[in-house]
Short mmCIF file of C-alpha atoms and ligand atoms in Angstrom, two decimals:
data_model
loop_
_atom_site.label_atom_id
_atom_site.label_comp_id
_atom_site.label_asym_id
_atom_site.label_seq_id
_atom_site.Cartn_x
_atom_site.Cartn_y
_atom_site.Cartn_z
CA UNK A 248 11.03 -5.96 -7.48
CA UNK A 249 13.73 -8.45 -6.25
CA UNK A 250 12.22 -11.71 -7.58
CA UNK A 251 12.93 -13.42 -10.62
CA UNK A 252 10.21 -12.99 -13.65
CA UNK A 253 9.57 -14.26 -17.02
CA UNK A 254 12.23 -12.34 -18.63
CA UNK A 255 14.66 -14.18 -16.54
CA UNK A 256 14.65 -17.53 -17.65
CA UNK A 257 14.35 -19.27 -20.88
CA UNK A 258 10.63 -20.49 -21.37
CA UNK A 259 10.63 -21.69 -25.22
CA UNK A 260 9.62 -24.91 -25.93
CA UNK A 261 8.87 -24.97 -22.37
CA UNK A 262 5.92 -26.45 -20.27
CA UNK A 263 4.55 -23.22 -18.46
CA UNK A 264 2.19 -23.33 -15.55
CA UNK A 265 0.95 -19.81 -14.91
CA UNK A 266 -1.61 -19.01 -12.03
CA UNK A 267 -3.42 -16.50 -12.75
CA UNK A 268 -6.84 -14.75 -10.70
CA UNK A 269 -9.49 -15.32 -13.10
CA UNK A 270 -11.77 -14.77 -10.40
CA UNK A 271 -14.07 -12.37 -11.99
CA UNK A 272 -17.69 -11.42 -11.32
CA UNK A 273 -20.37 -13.21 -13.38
CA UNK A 274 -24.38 -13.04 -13.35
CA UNK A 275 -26.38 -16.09 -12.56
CA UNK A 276 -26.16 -17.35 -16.88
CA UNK A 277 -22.00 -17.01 -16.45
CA UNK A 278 -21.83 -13.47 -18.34
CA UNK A 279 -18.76 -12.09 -16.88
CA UNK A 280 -19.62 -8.69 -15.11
CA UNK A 281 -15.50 -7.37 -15.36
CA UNK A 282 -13.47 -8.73 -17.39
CA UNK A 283 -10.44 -6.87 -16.30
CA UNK A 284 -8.44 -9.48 -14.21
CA UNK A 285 -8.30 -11.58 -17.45
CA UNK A 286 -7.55 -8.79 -18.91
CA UNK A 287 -4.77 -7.69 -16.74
CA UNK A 288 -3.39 -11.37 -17.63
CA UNK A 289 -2.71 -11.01 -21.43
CA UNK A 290 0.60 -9.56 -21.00
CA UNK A 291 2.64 -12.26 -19.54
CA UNK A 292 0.27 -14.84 -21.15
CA UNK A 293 1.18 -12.75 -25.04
CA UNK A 294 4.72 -12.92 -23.93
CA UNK A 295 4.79 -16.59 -23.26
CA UNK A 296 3.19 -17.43 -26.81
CA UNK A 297 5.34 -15.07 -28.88
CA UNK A 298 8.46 -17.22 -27.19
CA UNK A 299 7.07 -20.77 -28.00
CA UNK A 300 5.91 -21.37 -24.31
CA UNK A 301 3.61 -24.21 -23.55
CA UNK A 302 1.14 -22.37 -21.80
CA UNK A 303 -0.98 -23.79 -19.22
CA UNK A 304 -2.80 -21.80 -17.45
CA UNK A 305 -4.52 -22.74 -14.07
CA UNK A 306 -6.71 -20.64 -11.46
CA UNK A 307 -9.80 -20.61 -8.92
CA UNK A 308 -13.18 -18.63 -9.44
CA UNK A 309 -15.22 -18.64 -6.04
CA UNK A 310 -14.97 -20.67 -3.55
CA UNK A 311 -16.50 -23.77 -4.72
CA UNK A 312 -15.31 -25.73 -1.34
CA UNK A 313 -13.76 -28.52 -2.91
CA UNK A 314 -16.17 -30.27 -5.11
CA UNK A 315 -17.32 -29.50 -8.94
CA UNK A 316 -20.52 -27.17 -9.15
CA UNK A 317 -21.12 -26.31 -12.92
CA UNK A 318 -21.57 -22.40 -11.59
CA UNK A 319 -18.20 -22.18 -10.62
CA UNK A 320 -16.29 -23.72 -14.10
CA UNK A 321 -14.36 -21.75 -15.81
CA UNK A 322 -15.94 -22.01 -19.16
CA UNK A 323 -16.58 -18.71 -19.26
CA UNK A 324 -13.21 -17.51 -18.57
CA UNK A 325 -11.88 -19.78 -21.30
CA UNK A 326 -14.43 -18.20 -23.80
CA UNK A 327 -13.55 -14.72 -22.72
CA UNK A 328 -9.80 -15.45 -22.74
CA UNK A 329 -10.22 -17.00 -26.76
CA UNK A 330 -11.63 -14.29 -27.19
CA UNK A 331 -9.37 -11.90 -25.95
CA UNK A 332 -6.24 -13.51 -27.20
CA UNK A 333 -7.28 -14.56 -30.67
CA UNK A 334 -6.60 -18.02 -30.77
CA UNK A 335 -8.17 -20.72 -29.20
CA UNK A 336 -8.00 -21.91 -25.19
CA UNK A 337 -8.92 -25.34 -24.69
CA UNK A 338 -10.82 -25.77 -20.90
CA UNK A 339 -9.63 -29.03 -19.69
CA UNK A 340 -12.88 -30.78 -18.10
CA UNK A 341 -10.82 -31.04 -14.85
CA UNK A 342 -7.98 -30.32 -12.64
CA UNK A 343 -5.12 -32.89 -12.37
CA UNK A 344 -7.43 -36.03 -13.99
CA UNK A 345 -7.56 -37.43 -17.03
CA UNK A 346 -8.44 -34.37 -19.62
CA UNK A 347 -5.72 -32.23 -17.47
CA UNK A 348 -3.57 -34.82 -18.44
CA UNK A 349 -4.55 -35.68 -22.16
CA UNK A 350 -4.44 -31.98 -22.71
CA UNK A 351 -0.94 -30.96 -20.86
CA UNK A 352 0.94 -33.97 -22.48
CA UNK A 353 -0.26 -32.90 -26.18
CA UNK A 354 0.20 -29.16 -25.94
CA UNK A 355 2.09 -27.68 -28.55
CA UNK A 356 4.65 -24.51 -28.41
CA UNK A 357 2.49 -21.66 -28.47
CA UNK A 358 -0.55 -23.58 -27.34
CA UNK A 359 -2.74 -22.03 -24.59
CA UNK A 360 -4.45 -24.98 -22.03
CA UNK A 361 -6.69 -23.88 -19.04
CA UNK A 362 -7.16 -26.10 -16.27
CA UNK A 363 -10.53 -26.17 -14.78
CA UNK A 364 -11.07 -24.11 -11.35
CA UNK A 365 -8.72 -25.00 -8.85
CA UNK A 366 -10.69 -25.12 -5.60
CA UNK A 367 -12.92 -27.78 -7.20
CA UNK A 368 -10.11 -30.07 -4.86
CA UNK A 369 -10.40 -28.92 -1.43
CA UNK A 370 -6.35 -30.07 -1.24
CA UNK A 371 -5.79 -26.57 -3.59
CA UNK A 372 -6.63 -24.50 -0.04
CA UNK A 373 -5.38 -27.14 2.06
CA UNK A 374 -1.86 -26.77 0.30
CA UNK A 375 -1.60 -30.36 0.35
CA UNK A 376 1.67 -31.13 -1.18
CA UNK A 377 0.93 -34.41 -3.19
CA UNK A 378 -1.53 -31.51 -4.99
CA UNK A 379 0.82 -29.21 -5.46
CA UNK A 380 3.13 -31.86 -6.62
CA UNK A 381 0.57 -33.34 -9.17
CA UNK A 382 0.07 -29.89 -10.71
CA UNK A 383 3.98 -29.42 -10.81
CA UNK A 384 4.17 -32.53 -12.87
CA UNK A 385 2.52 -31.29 -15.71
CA UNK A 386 5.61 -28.38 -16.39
CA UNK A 387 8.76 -27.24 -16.40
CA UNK A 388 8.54 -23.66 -14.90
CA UNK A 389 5.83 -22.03 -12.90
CA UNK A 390 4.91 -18.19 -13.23
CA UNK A 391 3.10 -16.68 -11.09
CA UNK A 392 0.89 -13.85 -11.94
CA UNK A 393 -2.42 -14.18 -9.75
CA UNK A 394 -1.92 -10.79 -7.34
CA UNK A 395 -5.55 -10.60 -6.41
CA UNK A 396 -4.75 -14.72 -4.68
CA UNK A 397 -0.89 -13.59 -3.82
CA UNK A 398 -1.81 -13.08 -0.27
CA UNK A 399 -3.30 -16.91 0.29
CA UNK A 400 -0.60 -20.11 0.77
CA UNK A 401 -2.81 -22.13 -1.24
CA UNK A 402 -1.00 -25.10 -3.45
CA UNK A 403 -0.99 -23.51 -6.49
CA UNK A 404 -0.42 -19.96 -5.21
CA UNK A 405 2.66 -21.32 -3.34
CA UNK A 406 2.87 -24.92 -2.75
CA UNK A 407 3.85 -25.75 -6.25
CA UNK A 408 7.02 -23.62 -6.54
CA UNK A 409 8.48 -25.85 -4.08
CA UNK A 410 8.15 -28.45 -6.91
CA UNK A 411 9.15 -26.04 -10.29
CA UNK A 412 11.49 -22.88 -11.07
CA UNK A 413 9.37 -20.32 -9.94
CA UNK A 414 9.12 -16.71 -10.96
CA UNK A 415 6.60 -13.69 -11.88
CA UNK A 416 4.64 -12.64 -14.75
CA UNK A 417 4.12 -9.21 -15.50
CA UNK A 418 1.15 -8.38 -13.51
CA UNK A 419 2.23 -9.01 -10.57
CA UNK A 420 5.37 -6.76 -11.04
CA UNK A 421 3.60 -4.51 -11.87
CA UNK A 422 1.41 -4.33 -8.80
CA UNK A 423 4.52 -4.51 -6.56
CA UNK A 424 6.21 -1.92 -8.59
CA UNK A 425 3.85 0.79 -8.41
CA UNK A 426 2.58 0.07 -4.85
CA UNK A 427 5.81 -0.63 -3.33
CA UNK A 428 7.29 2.47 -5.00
CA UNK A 429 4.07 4.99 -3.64
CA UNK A 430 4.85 3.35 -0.38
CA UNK A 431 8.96 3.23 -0.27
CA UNK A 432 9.40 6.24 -2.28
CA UNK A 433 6.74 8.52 -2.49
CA UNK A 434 6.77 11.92 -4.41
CA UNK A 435 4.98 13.76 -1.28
CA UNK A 436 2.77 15.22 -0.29
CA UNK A 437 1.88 11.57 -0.16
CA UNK A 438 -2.08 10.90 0.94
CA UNK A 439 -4.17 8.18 1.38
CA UNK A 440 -7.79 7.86 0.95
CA UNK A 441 -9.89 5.41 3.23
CA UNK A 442 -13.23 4.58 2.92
CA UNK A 443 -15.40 1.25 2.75
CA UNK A 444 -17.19 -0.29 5.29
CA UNK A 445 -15.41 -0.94 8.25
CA UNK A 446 -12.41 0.17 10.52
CA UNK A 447 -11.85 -3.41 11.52
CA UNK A 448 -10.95 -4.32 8.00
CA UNK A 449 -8.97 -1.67 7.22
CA UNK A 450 -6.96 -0.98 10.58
CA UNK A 451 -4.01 -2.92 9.79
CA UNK A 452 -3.60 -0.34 6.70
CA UNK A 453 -4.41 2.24 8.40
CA UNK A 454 -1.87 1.58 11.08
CA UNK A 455 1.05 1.18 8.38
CA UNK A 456 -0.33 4.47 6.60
CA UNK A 457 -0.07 6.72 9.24
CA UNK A 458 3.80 5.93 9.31
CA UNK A 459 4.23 6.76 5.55
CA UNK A 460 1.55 9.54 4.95
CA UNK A 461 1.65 13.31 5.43
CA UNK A 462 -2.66 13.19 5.16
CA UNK A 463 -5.05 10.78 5.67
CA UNK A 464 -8.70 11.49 4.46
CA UNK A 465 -11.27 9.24 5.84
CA UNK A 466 -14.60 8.73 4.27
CA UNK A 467 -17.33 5.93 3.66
CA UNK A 468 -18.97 4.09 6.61
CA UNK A 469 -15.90 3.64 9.07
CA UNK A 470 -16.12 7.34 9.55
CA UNK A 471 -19.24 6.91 11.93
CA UNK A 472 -17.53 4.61 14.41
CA UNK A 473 -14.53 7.99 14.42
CA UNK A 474 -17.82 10.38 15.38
CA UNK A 475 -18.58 7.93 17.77
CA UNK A 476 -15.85 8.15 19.36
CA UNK A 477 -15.78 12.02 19.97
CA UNK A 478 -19.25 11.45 21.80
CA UNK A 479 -21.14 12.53 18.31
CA UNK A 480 -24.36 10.85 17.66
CA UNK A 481 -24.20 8.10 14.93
CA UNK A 482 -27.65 7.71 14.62
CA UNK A 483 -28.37 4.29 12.40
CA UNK A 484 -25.48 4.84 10.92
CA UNK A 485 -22.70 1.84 10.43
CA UNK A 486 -20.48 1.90 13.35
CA UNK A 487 -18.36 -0.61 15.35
CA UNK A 488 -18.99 0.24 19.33
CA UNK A 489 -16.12 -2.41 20.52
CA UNK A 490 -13.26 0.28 18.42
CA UNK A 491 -14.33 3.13 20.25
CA UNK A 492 -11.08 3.07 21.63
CA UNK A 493 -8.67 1.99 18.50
CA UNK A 494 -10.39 5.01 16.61
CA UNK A 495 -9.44 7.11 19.59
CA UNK A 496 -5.76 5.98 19.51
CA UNK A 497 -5.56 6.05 15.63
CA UNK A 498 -6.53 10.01 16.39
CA UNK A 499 -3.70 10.32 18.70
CA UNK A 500 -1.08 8.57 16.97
CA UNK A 501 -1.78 10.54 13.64
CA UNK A 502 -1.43 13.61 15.77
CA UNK A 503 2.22 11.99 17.50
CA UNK A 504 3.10 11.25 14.02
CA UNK A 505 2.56 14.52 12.43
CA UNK A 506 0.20 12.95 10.06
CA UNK A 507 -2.87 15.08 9.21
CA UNK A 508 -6.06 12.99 9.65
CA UNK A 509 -9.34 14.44 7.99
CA UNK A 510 -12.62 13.51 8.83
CA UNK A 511 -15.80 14.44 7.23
CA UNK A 512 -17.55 17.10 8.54
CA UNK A 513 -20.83 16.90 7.03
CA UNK A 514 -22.50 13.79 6.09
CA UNK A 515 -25.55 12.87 3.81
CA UNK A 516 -27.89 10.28 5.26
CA UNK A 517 -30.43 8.71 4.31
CA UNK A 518 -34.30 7.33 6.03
CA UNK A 519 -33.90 3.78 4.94
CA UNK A 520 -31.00 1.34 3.02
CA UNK A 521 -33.30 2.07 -0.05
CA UNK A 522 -31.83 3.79 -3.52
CA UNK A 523 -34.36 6.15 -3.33
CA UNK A 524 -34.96 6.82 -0.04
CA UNK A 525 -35.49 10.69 1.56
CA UNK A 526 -31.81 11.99 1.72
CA UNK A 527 -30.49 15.40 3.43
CA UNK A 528 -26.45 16.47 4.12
CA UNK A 529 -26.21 17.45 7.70
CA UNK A 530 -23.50 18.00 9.79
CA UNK A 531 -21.47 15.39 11.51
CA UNK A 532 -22.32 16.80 14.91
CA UNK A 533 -25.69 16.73 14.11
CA UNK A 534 -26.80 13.39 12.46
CA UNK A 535 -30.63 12.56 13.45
CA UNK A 536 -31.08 9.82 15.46
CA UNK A 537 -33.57 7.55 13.48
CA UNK A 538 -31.07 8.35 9.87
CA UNK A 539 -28.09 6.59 8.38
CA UNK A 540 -24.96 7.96 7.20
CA UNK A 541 -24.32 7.05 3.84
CA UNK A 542 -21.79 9.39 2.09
CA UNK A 543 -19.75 12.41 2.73
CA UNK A 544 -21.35 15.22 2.60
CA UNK A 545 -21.25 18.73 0.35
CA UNK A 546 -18.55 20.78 2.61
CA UNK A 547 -16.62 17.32 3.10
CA UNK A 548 -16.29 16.80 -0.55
CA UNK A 549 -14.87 20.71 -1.38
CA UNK A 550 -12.57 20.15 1.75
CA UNK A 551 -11.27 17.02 0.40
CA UNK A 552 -10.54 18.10 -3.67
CA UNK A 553 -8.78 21.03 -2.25
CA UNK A 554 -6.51 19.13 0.09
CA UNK A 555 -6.10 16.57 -3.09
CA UNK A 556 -5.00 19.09 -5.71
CA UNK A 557 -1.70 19.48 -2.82
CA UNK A 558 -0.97 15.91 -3.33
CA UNK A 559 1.86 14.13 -5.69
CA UNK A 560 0.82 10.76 -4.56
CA UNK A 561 -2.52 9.57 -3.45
CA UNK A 562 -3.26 5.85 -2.49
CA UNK A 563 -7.17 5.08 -2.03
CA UNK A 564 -8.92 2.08 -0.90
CA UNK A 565 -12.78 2.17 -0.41
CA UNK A 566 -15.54 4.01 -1.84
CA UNK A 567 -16.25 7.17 0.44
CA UNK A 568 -20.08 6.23 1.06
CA UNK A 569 -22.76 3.58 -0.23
CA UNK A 570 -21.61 3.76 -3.82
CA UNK A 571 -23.88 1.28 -5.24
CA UNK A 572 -26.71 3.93 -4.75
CA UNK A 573 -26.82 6.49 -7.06
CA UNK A 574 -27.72 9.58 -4.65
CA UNK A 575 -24.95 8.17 -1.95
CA UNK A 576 -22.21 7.96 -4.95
CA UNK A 577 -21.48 11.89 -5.10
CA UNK A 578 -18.63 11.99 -2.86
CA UNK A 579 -17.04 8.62 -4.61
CA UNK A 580 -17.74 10.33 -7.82
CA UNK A 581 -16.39 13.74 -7.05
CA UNK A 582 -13.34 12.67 -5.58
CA UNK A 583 -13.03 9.68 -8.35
CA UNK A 584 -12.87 12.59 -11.33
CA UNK A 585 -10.78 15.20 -8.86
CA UNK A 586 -8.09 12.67 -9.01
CA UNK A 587 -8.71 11.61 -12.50
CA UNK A 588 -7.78 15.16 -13.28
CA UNK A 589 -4.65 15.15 -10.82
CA UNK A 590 -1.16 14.92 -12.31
CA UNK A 591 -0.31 13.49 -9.10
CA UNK A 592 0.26 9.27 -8.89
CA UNK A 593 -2.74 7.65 -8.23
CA UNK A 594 -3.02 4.27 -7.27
CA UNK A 595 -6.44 2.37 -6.63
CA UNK A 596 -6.72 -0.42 -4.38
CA UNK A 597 -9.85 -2.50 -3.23
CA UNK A 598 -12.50 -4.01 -5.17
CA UNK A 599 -15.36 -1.82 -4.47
CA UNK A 600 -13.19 1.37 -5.32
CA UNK A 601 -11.94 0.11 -8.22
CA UNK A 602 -15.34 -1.00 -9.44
CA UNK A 603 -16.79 2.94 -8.54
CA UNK A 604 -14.04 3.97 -11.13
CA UNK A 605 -15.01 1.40 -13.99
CA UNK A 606 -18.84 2.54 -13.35
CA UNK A 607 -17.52 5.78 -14.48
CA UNK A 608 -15.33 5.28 -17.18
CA UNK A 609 -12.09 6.90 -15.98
CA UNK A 610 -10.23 3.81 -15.19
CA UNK A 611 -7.69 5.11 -17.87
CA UNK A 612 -7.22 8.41 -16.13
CA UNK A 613 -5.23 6.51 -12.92
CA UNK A 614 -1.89 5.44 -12.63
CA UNK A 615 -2.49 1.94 -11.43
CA UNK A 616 -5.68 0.38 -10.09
CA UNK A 617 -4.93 -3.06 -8.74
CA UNK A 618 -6.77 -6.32 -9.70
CA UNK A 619 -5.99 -7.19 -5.73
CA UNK A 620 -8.61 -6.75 -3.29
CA UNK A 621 -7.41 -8.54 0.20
CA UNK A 622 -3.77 -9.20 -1.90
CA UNK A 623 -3.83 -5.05 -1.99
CA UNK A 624 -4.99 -4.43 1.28
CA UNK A 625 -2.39 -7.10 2.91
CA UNK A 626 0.45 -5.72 0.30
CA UNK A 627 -0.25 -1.90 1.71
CA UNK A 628 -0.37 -3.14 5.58
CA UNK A 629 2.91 -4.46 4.64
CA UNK A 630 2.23 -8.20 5.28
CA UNK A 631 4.54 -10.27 3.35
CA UNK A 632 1.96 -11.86 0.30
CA UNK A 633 3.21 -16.40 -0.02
CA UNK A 634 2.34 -16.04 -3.53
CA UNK A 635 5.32 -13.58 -3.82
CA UNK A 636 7.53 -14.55 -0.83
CA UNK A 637 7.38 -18.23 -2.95
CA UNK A 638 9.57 -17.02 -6.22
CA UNK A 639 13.28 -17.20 -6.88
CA UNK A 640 15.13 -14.04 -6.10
CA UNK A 641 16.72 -12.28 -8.28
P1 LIG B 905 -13.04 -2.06 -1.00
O1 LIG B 905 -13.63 -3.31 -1.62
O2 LIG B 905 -12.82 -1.00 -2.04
O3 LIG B 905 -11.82 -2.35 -0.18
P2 LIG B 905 -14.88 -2.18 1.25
O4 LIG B 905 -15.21 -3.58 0.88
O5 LIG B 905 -14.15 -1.95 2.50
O6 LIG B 905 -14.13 -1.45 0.01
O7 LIG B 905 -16.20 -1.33 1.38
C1 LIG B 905 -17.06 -1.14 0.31
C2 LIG B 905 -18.50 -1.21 0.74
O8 LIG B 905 -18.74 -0.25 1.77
C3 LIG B 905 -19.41 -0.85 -0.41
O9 LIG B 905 -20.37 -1.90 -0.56
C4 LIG B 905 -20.08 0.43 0.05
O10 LIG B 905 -21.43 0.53 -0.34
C5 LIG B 905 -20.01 0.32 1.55
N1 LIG B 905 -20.13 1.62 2.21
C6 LIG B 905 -19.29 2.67 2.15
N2 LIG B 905 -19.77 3.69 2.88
C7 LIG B 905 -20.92 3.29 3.42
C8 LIG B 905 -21.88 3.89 4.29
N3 LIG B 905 -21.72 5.13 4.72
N4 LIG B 905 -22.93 3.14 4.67
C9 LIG B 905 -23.09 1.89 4.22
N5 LIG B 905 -22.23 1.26 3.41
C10 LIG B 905 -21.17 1.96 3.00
C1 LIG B 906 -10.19 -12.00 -4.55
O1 LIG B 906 -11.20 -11.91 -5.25
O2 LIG B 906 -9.91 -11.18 -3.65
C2 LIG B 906 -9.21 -13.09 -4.86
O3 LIG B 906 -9.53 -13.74 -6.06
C3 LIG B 906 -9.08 -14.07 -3.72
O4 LIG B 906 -10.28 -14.76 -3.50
P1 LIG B 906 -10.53 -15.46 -2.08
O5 LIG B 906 -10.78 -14.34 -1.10
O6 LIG B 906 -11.71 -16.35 -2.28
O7 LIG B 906 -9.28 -16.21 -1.70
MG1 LIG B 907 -14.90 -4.84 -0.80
#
C-alpha cells in the first residue's frame, strides 16, 4: 500500500483519533450477533496502547439519521471492546459535547475513549466541515482503520484528515494488501465467484473481473436473470427483466476477453420462500413455471469444485443461493469447505458470504475475508474508496 500508516509516525504521548467500523449486527436487547469487525480492530488499537497513544476511538453503528436513538449507542460495542482488550473503554455519552470533551481532555497515555455513534449528527454524512473540524480538535493524529465505511466521504471517514496527520491502521492495510495483490498480481488461474442477489449490484465488479480473471463462476439469484436471457424459463425465480441485455453483453465480452464464464446448469427450487418448503434440483432449461430458484443445483456444484481445485487464486462475493435456509445452503456450503480445503488464495468479500463462512466455522481456513461489504465490492470494481484516497502518501 502507498499510504502512510501507524508505523510511520510517532504516536506516543499522542492524542489518537482512530475511526474504526464498529458497525456490527445486534438483536433487539443489543447482544452483538458478530463481533468480528471489533475484532478485526484490536490490532492497530493494541499497537497504539503498547506505544503510549491516547486512544480515542470514534465510529457509526446504523444509520441513526442524525439524532440519538438509545438502539443505536454504542454501549455495547464499548462493553465488547473492554472486554476484548482487557482494560477498560470509557463510552463518552456523546459525540463532540460536553462528555466527548471532559473525556478527550483527561485521557491518559494508554487510555482507550470511545465516542458515542457518529451519525447521531446528521453533519457526520453531510461532511460538514465545522464537524469534521470539531472532531479534529480533540487530537493530534488521525488513523484510519474503518474499511467496511472506507468507501463513504463522510466527516470522519474523510473530512477530518483535512484537519489532522492522517494515516492507516492495520486493518485497512491489510484489506488493500491482500485484495489489491489478488487483483494486481494474481497467482493464476485466478477465479472469481459471484453470487448474491442481484446483477445490478454486482455489475460494476463484474465488469472489472472479467478484465483480470481467467474464470468466472456465477451462482446465487443473479443467475436467473443470465437464463433469462438465453430465452430459458425463470419461473418465480429472482430475475431483473430491464438487464436482459447487460447479461447478454457480459456473455459476449467474457467470450472477447477469453474469460471463461460458468453458469449453473441445474438449479434447486423451491414451492414457496419458506425454510421448509417442497424442494427438487432440476435443470436450468427446465425450471417449472409456478417454482423459485434458490440454489445451485447437484451437477452445478461437482462442476464448480472441479473447476476450483485448478485455481491459485479465487475471489468470491455472494452466497451461491438463499443461504439463510438450510436446504438452499448446499451449494454455499459445498463450495465454502471446497475452498477451505484449497491451497489456493482465497479471499472473501461481501457480508452475506462472509457470514455463510462464520455459520460454518471455517473462517480460519481462508486467506482473508474482509470486514467490507459495499467498501469490498467498490475496492474490487476498482472505485477509488475517500476513506483511503484521504491519507498521507507514503
Ligand atoms: P453479499 O452480502 O455477500 O455481497 P448479496 O447481498 O449480494 O451478497 O446477496 C446475498 C443475499 O442473496 C442473501 O440474502 C441470499 O439469501 C440471497 N440469495 C442468493 N441466492 C438467492 C436465490 N437464488 N434466491 C433468493 N435469494 C437469494
Ligand atoms: C457496512 O456495514 O457496509 C458499513 O458499516 C457501512 O455502512 P453504511 O452502508 O450504513 O454506510
Ligand atoms: Mg449483502
Amino acid at each position: 500500500m502507498n499510504k502512510k500508516t501507524v508505523r510511520d509516525v510517532e504516536v506516543s504521548g499522542k492524542k489518537v483519533l482512530v475511526r474504526c467500523d464498529f458497525n456490527v449486527p445486534q438483536k433487539e436487547d443489543g447482544t452483538i450477533t458478530d463481533n468480528r469487525r471489533i475484532v478485526a480492530a484490536l490490532d492497530t488499537i493494541n499497537y497504539l496502547v503498547e506505544h503510549n497513544a491516547k486512544v480515542i476511538l470514534c465510529s457509526h453503528l446504523g444509520r441513526p439519521k442524525g439524532e440519538f436513538k438509545k438502539e443505536f449507542s454504542l454501549e455495547p460495542v464499548a462493553k465488547e471492546l473492554s472486554r476484548l482488550l482487557g482494560k477498560e473503554v470509557k463510552l463518552a455519552k456523546d459525540v463532540i459535547g460536553p462528555s466527548a470533551t471532559e473525556l478527550t481532555n483527561n485521557i491518559k497515555e494508554g487510555e482507550v475513549v470511545l465516542l458515542e455513534n457518529v451519525r447521531f449528527h446528521r453533519e457526520e454524512t453531510d461532511n460538514d466541515p465545522e464537524f469534521a473540524k470539531k472532531l479534529a480538535s480533540f487530537a493530534d493524529l488521525y488513523v484510519n482503520d474503518a474499511f467496511g465505511s472506507a468507501h463513504r466521504a463522510h466527516a470522519s471517514t474523510a473530512g477530518v484528515a483535512e484537519y489532522l496527520p492522517a494515516v492507516s491502521g492495520f486493518l485497512i492495510e491489510k484489506e488493500i494488501n491482500f485484495m489489491g495483490n489478488a487483483l494486481e498480481n494474481p497467482e493464476r488461474p485466478f477465479m472469481a465467484i459471484l453470487g448474491g442477489k442481484k446483477v445490478s449490484d454486482k455489475i460494476g465488479v463484474i465488469e472489472a473481473l472479467l478484465e483480470k480473471v481467467d474464470t468466472l463462476l456465477i451462482g446465487g439469484a443473479m443467475a436467473y436473470t443470465f437464463f433469462k436471457s438465453m430465452g430459458y424459463e425463470v419461473g418465480k425465480s429472482i430475475c431483473e427483466l430491464d438487464k436482459l441485455d447487460l447479461a447478454r453483453e457480459i456473455m459476449e465480452k467474457a467470450k472477447t476477453k477469453g474469460v471463461k464464464l460458468m453458469l449453473p446448469v441445474d438449479t434447486k427450487v423451491g414451492k414457496e420462500f419458506d425454510p421448509n418448503t417442497e424442494s427438487k434440483v432440476v435443470k436450468c432449461t427446465q425450471i417449472p413455471k409456478d417454482w423459485e430458484g434458490y440454489d445451485i443445483g447437484t451437477e452445478t456444484i461437482k462442476m464448480y469444485v472441479e473447476e476450483l481445485k485448478k485455481a491459485k487464486t479465487v475471489v468470491w462475493n455472494g452466497p451461491l443461493g438463499l443461504s439463510e435456509f438450510e436446504q438452499f445452503a448446499v451449494g454455499t456450503d459445498t463450495i465454502a469447505k471446497a475452498l477451505a480445503d484449497s491451497d489456493a488464495i482465497t479471499i472473501i468479500g461481501g457480508g452475506d458470504s462472509a457470514a455463510a463462512i462464520e455459520r460454518i466455522g471455517i473462517s480460519d481456513k481462508f486467506s482473508h475475508i474482509s470486514t467490507g461489504g459495499g467498501a469490498s465490492l467498490e475496492f474490487l470494481e476498482g472505485k477509488k474508496l475517500p476513506g483511503i484516497e484521504c491519507l498521507l502518501d507514503k
